[in-house]
Coordinates of C-alpha atoms in Angstrom, one line a residue:
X1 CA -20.8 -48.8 -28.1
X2 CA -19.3 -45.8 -27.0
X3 CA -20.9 -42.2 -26.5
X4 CA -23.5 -40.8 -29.1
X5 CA -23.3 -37.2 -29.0
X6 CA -26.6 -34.8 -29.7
X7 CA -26.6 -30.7 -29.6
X8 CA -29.3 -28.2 -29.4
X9 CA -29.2 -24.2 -29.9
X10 CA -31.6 -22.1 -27.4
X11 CA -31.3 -18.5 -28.9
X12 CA -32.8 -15.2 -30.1
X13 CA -31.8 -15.2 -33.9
X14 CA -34.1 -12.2 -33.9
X15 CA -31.5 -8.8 -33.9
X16 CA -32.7 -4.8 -34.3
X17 CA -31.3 -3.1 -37.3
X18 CA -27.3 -2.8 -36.8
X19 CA -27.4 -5.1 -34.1
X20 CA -24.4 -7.2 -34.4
X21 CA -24.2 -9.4 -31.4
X22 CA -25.0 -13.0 -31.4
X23 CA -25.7 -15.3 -28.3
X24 CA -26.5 -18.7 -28.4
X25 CA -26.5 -21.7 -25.8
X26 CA -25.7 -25.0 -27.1
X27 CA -26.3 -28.0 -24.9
X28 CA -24.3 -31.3 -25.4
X29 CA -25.1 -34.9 -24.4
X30 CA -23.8 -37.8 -24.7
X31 CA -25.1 -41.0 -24.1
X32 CA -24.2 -44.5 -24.4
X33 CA -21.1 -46.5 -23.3
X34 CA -21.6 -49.2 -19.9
X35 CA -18.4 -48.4 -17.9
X36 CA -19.0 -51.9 -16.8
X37 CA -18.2 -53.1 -20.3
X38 CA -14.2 -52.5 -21.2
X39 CA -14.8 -52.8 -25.3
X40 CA -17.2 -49.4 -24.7
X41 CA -14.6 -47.3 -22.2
X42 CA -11.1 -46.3 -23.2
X43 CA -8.0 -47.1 -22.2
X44 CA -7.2 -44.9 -18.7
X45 CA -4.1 -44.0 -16.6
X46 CA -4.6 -43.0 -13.2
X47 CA -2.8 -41.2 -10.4
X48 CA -3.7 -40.6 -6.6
X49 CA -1.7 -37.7 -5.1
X50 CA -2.5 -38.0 -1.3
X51 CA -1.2 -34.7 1.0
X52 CA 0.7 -36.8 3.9
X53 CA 1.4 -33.5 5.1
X54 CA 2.1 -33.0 9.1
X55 CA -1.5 -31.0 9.5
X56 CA -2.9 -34.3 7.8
X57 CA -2.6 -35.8 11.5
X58 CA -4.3 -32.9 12.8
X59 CA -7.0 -34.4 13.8
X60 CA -6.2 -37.7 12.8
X61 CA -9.2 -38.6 10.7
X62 CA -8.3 -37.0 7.8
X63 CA -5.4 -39.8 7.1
X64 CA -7.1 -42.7 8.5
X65 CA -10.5 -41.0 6.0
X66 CA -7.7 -40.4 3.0
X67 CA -6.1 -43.9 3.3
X68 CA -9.8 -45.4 3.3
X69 CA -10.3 -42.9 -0.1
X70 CA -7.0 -43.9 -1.6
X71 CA -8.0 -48.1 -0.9
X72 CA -11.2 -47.1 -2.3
X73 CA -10.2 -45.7 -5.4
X74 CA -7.4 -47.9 -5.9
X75 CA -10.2 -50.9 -5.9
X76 CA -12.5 -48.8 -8.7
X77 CA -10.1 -49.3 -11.2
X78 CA -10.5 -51.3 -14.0
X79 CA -8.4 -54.1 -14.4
X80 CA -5.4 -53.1 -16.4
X81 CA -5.5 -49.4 -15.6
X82 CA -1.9 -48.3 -15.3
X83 CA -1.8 -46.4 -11.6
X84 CA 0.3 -45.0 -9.1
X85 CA -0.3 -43.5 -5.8
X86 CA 2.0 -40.5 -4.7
X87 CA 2.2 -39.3 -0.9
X88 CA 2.4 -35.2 -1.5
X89 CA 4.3 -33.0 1.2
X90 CA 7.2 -30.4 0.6
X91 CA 8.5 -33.0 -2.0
X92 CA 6.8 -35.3 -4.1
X93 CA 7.2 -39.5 -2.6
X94 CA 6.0 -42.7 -4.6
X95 CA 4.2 -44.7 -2.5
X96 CA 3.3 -47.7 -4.9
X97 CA 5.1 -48.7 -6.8
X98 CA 8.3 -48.0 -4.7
X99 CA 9.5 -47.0 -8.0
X100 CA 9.1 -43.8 -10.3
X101 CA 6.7 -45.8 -12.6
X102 CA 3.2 -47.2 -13.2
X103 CA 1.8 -50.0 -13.0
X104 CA -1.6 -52.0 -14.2
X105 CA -4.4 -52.8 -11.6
X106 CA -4.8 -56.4 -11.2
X107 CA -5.6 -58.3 -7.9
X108 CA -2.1 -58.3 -6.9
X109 CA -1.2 -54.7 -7.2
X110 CA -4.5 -53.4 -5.9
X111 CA -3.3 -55.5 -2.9
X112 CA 0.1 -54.4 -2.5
X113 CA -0.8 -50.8 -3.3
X114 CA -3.4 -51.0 -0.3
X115 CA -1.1 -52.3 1.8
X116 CA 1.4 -49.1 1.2
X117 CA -1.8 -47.1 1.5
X118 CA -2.4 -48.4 5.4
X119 CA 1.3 -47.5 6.0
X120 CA 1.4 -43.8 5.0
X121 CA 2.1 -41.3 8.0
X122 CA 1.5 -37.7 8.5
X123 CA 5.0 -35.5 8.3
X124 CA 6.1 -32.5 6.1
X125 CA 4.7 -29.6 4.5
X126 CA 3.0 -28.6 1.3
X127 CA 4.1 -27.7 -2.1
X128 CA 1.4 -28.9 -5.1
X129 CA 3.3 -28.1 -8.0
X130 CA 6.0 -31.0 -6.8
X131 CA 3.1 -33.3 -6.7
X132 CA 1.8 -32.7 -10.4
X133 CA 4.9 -32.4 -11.6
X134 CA 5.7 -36.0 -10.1
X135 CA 2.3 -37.2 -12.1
X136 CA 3.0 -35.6 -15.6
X137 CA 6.1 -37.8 -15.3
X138 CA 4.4 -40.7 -14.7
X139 CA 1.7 -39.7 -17.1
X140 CA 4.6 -39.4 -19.4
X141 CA 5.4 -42.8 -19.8
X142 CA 1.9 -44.2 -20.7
X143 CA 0.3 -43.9 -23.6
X144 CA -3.5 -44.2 -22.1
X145 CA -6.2 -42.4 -23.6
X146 CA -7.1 -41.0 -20.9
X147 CA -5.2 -39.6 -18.2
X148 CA -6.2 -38.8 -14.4
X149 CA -5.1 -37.4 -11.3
X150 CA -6.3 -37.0 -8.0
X151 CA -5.5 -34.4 -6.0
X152 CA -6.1 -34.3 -2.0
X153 CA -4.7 -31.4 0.3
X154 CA -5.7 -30.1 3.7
X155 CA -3.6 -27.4 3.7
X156 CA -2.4 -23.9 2.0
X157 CA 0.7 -24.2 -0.9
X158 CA 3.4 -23.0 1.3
X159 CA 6.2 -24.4 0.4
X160 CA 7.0 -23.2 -3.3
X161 CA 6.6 -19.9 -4.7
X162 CA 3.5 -19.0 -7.1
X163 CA 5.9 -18.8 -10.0
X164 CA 6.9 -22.0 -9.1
X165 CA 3.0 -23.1 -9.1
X166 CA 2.2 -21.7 -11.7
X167 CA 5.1 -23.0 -14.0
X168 CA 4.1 -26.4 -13.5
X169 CA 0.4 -26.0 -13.9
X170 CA 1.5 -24.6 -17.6
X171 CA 3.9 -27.7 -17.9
X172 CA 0.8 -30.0 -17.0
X173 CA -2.0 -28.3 -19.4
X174 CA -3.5 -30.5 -21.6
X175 CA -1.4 -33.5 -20.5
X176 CA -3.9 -34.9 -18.2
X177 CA -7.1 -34.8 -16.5
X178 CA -6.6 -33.5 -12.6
X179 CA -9.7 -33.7 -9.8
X180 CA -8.6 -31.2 -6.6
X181 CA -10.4 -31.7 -3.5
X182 CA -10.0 -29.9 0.0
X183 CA -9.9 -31.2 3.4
X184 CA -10.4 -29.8 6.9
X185 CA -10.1 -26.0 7.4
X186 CA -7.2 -24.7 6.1
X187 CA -6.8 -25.5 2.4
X188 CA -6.9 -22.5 -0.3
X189 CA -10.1 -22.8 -2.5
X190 CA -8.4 -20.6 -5.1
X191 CA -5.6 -22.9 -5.1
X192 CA -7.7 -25.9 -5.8
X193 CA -10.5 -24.0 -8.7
X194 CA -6.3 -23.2 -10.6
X195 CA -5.8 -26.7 -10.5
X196 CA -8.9 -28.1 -11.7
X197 CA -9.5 -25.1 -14.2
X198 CA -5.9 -25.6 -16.0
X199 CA -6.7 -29.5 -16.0
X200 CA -10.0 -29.8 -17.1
X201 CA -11.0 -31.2 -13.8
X202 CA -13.3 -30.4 -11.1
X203 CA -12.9 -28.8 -7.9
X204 CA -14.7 -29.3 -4.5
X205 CA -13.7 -29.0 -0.7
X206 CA -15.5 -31.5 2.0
X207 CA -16.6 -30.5 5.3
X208 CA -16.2 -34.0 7.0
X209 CA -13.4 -36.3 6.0
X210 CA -15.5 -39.3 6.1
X211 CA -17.2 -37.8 2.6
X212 CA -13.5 -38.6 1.3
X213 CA -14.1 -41.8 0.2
X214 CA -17.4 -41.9 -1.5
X215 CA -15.7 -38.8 -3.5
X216 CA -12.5 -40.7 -4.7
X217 CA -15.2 -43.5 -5.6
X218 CA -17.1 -40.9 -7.7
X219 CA -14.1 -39.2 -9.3
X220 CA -12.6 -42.7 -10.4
X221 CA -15.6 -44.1 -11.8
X222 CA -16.4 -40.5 -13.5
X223 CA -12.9 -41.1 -15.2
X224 CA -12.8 -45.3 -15.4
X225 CA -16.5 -44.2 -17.6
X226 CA -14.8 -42.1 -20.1
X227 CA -15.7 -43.2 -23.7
X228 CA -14.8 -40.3 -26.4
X229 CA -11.3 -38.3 -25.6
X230 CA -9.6 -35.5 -26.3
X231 CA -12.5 -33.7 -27.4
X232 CA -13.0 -29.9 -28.5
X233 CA -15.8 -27.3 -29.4
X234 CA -15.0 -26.4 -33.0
X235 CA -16.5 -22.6 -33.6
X236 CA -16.9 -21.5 -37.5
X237 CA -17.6 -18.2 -38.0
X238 CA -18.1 -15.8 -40.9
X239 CA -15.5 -13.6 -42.3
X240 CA -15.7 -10.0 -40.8
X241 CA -17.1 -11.8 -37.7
X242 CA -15.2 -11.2 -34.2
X243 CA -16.3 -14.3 -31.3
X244 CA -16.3 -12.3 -27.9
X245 CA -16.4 -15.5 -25.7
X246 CA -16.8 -19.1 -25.7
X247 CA -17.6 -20.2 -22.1
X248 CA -18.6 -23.5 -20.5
X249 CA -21.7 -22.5 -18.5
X250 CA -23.0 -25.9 -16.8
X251 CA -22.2 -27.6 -14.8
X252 CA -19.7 -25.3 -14.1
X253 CA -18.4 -22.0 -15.4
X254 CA -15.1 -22.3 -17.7
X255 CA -13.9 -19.7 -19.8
X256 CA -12.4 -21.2 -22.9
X257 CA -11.9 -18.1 -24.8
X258 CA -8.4 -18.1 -24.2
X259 CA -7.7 -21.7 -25.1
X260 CA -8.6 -21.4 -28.8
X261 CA -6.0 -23.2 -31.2
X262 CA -6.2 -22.0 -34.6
X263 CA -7.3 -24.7 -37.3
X264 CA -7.6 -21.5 -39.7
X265 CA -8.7 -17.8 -39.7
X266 CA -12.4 -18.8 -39.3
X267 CA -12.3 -21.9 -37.4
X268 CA -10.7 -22.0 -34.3
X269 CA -10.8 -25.4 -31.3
X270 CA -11.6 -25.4 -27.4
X271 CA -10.3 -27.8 -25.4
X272 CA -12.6 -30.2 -23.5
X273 CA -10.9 -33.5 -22.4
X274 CA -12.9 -36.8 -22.4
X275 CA -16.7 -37.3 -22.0
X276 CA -18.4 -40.2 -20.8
X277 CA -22.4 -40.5 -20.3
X278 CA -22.7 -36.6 -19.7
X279 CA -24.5 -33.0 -20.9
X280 CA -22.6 -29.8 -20.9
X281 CA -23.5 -26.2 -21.6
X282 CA -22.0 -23.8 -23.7
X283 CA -22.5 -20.1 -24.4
X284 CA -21.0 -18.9 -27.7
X285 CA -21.2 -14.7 -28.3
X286 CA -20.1 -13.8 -31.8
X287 CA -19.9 -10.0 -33.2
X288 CA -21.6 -10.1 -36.6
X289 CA -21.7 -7.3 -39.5
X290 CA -25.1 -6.1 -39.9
X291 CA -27.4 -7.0 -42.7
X292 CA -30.3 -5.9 -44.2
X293 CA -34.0 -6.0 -42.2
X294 CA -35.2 -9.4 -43.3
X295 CA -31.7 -11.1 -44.5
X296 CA -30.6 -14.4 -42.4
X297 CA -26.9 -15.3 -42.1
X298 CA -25.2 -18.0 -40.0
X299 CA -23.3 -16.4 -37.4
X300 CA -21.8 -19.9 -36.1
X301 CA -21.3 -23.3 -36.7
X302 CA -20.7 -25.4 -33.6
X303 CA -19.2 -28.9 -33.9
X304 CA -17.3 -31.1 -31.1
X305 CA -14.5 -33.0 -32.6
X306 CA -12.3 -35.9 -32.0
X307 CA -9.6 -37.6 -33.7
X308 CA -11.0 -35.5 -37.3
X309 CA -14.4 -37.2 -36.6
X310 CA -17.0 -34.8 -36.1
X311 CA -19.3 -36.1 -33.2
X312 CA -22.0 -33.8 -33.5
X313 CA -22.7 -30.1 -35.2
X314 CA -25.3 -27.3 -34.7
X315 CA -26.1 -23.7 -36.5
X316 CA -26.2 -20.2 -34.7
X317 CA -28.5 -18.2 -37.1
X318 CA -29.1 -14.2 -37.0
X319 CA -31.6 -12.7 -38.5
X320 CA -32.3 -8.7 -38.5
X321 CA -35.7 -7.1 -37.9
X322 CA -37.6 -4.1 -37.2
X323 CA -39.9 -5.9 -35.3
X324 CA -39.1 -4.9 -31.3
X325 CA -41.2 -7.4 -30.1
X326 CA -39.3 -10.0 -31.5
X327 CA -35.6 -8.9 -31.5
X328 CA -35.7 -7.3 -27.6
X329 CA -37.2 -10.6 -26.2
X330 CA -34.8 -11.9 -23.9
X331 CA -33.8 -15.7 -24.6
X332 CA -34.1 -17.4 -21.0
X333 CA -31.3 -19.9 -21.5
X334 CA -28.7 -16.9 -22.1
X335 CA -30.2 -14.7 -19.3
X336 CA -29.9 -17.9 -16.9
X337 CA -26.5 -18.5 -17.5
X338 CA -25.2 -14.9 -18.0
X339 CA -26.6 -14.5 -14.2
X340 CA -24.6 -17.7 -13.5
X341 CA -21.1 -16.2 -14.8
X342 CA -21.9 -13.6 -13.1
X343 CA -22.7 -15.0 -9.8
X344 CA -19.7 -16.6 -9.9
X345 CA -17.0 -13.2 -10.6
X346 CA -19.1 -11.4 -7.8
X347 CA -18.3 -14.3 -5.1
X348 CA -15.2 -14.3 -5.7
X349 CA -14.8 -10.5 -5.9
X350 CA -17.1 -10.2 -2.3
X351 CA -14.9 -13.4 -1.0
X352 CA -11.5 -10.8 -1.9
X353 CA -12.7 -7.8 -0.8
X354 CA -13.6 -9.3 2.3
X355 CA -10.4 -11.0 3.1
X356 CA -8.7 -7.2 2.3
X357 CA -10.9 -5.6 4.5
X358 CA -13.1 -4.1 2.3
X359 CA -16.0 -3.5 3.9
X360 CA -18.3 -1.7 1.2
X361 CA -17.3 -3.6 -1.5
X362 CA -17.1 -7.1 0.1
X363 CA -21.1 -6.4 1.2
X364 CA -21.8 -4.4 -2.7
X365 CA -21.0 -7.8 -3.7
X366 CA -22.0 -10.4 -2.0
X367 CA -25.1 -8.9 -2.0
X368 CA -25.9 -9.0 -5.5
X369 CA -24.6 -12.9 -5.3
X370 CA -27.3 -13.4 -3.0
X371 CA -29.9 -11.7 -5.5
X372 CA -28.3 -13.7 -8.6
X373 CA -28.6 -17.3 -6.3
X374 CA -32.4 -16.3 -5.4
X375 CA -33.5 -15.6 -8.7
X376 CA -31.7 -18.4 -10.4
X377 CA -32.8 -21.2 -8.2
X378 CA -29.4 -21.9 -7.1
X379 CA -30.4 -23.1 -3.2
X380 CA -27.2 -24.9 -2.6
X381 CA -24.7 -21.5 -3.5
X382 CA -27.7 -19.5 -1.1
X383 CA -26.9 -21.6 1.6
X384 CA -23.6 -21.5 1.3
X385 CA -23.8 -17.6 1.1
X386 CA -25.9 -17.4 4.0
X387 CA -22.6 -18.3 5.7
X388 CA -20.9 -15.3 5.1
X389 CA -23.4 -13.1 5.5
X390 CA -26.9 -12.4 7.0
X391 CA -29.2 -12.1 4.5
X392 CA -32.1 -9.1 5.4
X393 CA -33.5 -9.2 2.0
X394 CA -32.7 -12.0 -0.8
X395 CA -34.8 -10.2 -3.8
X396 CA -33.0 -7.3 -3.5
X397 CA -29.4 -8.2 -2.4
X398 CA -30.0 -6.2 1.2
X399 CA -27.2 -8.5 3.4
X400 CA -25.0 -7.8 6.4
X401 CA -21.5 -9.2 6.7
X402 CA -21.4 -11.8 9.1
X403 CA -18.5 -10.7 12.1
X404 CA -17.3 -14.2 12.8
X405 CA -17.0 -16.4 9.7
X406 CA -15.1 -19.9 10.0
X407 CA -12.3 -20.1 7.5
X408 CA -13.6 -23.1 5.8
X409 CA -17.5 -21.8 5.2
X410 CA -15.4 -18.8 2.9
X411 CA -13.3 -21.1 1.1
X412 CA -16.5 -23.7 0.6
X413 CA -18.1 -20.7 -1.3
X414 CA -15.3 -20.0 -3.1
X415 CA -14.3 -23.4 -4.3
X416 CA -18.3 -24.3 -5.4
X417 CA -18.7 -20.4 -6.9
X418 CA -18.4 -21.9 -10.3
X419 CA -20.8 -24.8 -9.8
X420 CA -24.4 -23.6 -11.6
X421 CA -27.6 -24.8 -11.8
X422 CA -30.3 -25.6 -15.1
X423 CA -32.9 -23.2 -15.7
X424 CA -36.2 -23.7 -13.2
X425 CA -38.5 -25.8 -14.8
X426 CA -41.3 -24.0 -14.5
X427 CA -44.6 -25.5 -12.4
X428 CA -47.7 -25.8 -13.8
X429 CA -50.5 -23.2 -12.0
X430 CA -53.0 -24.6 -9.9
X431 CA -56.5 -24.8 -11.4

């Protein structure tokens, strides 16, 4: 059986008279679907696009860790997944097959492709773009449901210009699913959050490259477990109406506003990809015209599609009163996660200024990040923070800028600024 999905709204319908704004959270899950079981998964292509680069050597366990990884994966895949594995460097290289195509994982392939795995050396330099624009071509040919790359590098994009970059990324959106991952100390964490945002994907950077392979593990079975694809948020809203954002807000921050594809005036699509057994958060904030004290309207209706099938749908009500108490309490779900969106722009704003030498700014910012991670909860982005700077006061956001900071602890902040956290449950007082 594949993935039943299930929504629910957390919200203040409650507005003042006039107000017109409208924010809701609307969490998704899906359940169901054995990634054990082919007849409840769907029908997958996969690419591996391993930086062979000369820093790769540099030291030497981040090959030997990315040829384990790449075996790994290769050996996670369903039998019959169409794959390929690509060695990345100033060009774009197939490694298996020896030709520009894909080919199905059976025992045989899985065994050759392993064997041109162990075979791969260090040499060259580093342009992305060439890589994904190797695996849309190879994504091109199949007609898999869904489609998944991923990416490894070590090291900065040098060797193509951000045009370039960018050009491809545009050529790639939508096509296919793409997972970015960083190695070592020198890769770009702004690079890798581009990739993974465009695609759909995730982003992450790993401090030891013996993590590498229990990551490509989790990446391929996260994709191998895919049951429902191409799948978007649907957002109705009423004429006169104006939506000021759609944004995914867990597990991590994606701004789909931008992404909308018109069905019609009042209905427009997000992009999601494919879900497997899963929950995501969403925060819709839609502009309403005022009512009357005491009228109800809808101000939303939120549906994720698929194929014209409508997998699950939930209202966003508002409701005008001249009650105070009830229209200025602050919904919890929407204060949590508009702290979490937040938390993300000012790390990578303190992270920039930083790296420009803005001093003032740099500590403005990261200072309120450090406020934003206390009161949230979010102890894995605190430590993290506490990298970068030395934290006098975590209430208030008091921090000094730390005078030696290793190039990777930066781009680790960076790269996991979009990452958030649930609300804290609560814990019951002691009696």
């Amino acid at each position: 059986m594949t993935a039943q999905f299930t929504a629910e709204v957390d919200q203040n319908e409650f507005l003042p008279e006039g107000g017109r704004v409208v924010d809701a959270i609307v969490t998704v899950t899906a359940q169901g679907g054995d990634l054990r079981d082919a007849s409840t998964v769907l029908s997958a292509a996969q690419v591996i696009l391993v930086d062979t680069s000369g820093s790769m050597a540099m030291p030497g366990t981040k090959i030997a860790e990315a040829k384990k990884a790449t075996a790994v994966a290769i050996d996670t895949l369903r039998d019959g997944v169409a794959f390929a594995v690509v060695a990345g460097t100033a060009g774009a290289h197939m490694i298996y097959p020896g030709d520009t195509r894909m080919v199905p994982a059976n025992p045989q392939t899985r065994a050759e492709a392993k064997a041109a795995v162990s075979r791969l050396r260090a040499d060259g330099g580093t342009a992305i773009g060439r890589w994904l624009d190797l695996a849309n071509y190879l994504f091109a040919g199949q007609q898999a449901e869904v489609k998944h790359a991923i990416l490894l590098t070590d090291g900065q994009n040098q060797h193509e210009t951000p045009t370039d970059f960018q050009r491809v990324l545009d050529a790639c959106e939508g096509k296919f699913i793409c997972d970015s991952r960083g190695v070592g100390t020198d890769w770009v964490a702004t690079e890798l959050r581009k990739v993974a945002s465009t695609l759909l994907g995730t982003a992450d950077g790993l401090e030891d490259p013996s993590e590498l392979p229990a990551a490509f593990r989790a990446m391929t079975e996260a994709a191998m477990g895919k049951s429902v694809a191409d799948v978007s948020l649907r957002v109705w809203t009423p004429a006169g109406s104006t939506i000021r954002f759609v944004k995914q807000v867990f597990p991590q921050v994606e701004d789909l506003t931008t992404r909308r594809v018109e069905v019609s005036a009042r209905i427009g699509d997000y992009p999601t990809g494919a879900w497997g057994a899963e929950s995501r958060d969403y925060h819709i904030s839609v502009e309403v015209e005022p009512d009357a004290v005491g009228e109800e309207v809808l101000a939303a209706r939120f549906s994720l599609v698929s194929g014209g099938s409508v997998l699950t749908e939930k209202l966003v009500l508002a409701r005008w009163t001249d009650d105070t108490a009830l229209s200025t309490k602050i919904n919890p779900q929407v204060a949590h996660y508009t702290g979490q969106a937040e938390l993300a722009s000012v790390i990578q704003e303190g992270l920039k200024a930083r790296d420009e030498g803005d001093v003032e700014t740099a500590t403005a910012k990261l200072g309120r990040a450090v406020q934003l991670a206390n009161e949230s909860g979010h102890e894995g982005t605190a430590k993290l923070l506490a990298r970068v700077v030395d934290v006098v006061d975590a209430p208030t956001g008091t921090v000094r800028l730390k005078r030696q900071v290793a190039g990777v602890d930066a781009e680790l902040t960076n790269v996991r600024s979009t990452k958030t956290v649930r609300v804290k449950k609560k814990q019951p007082e002691e009696g």
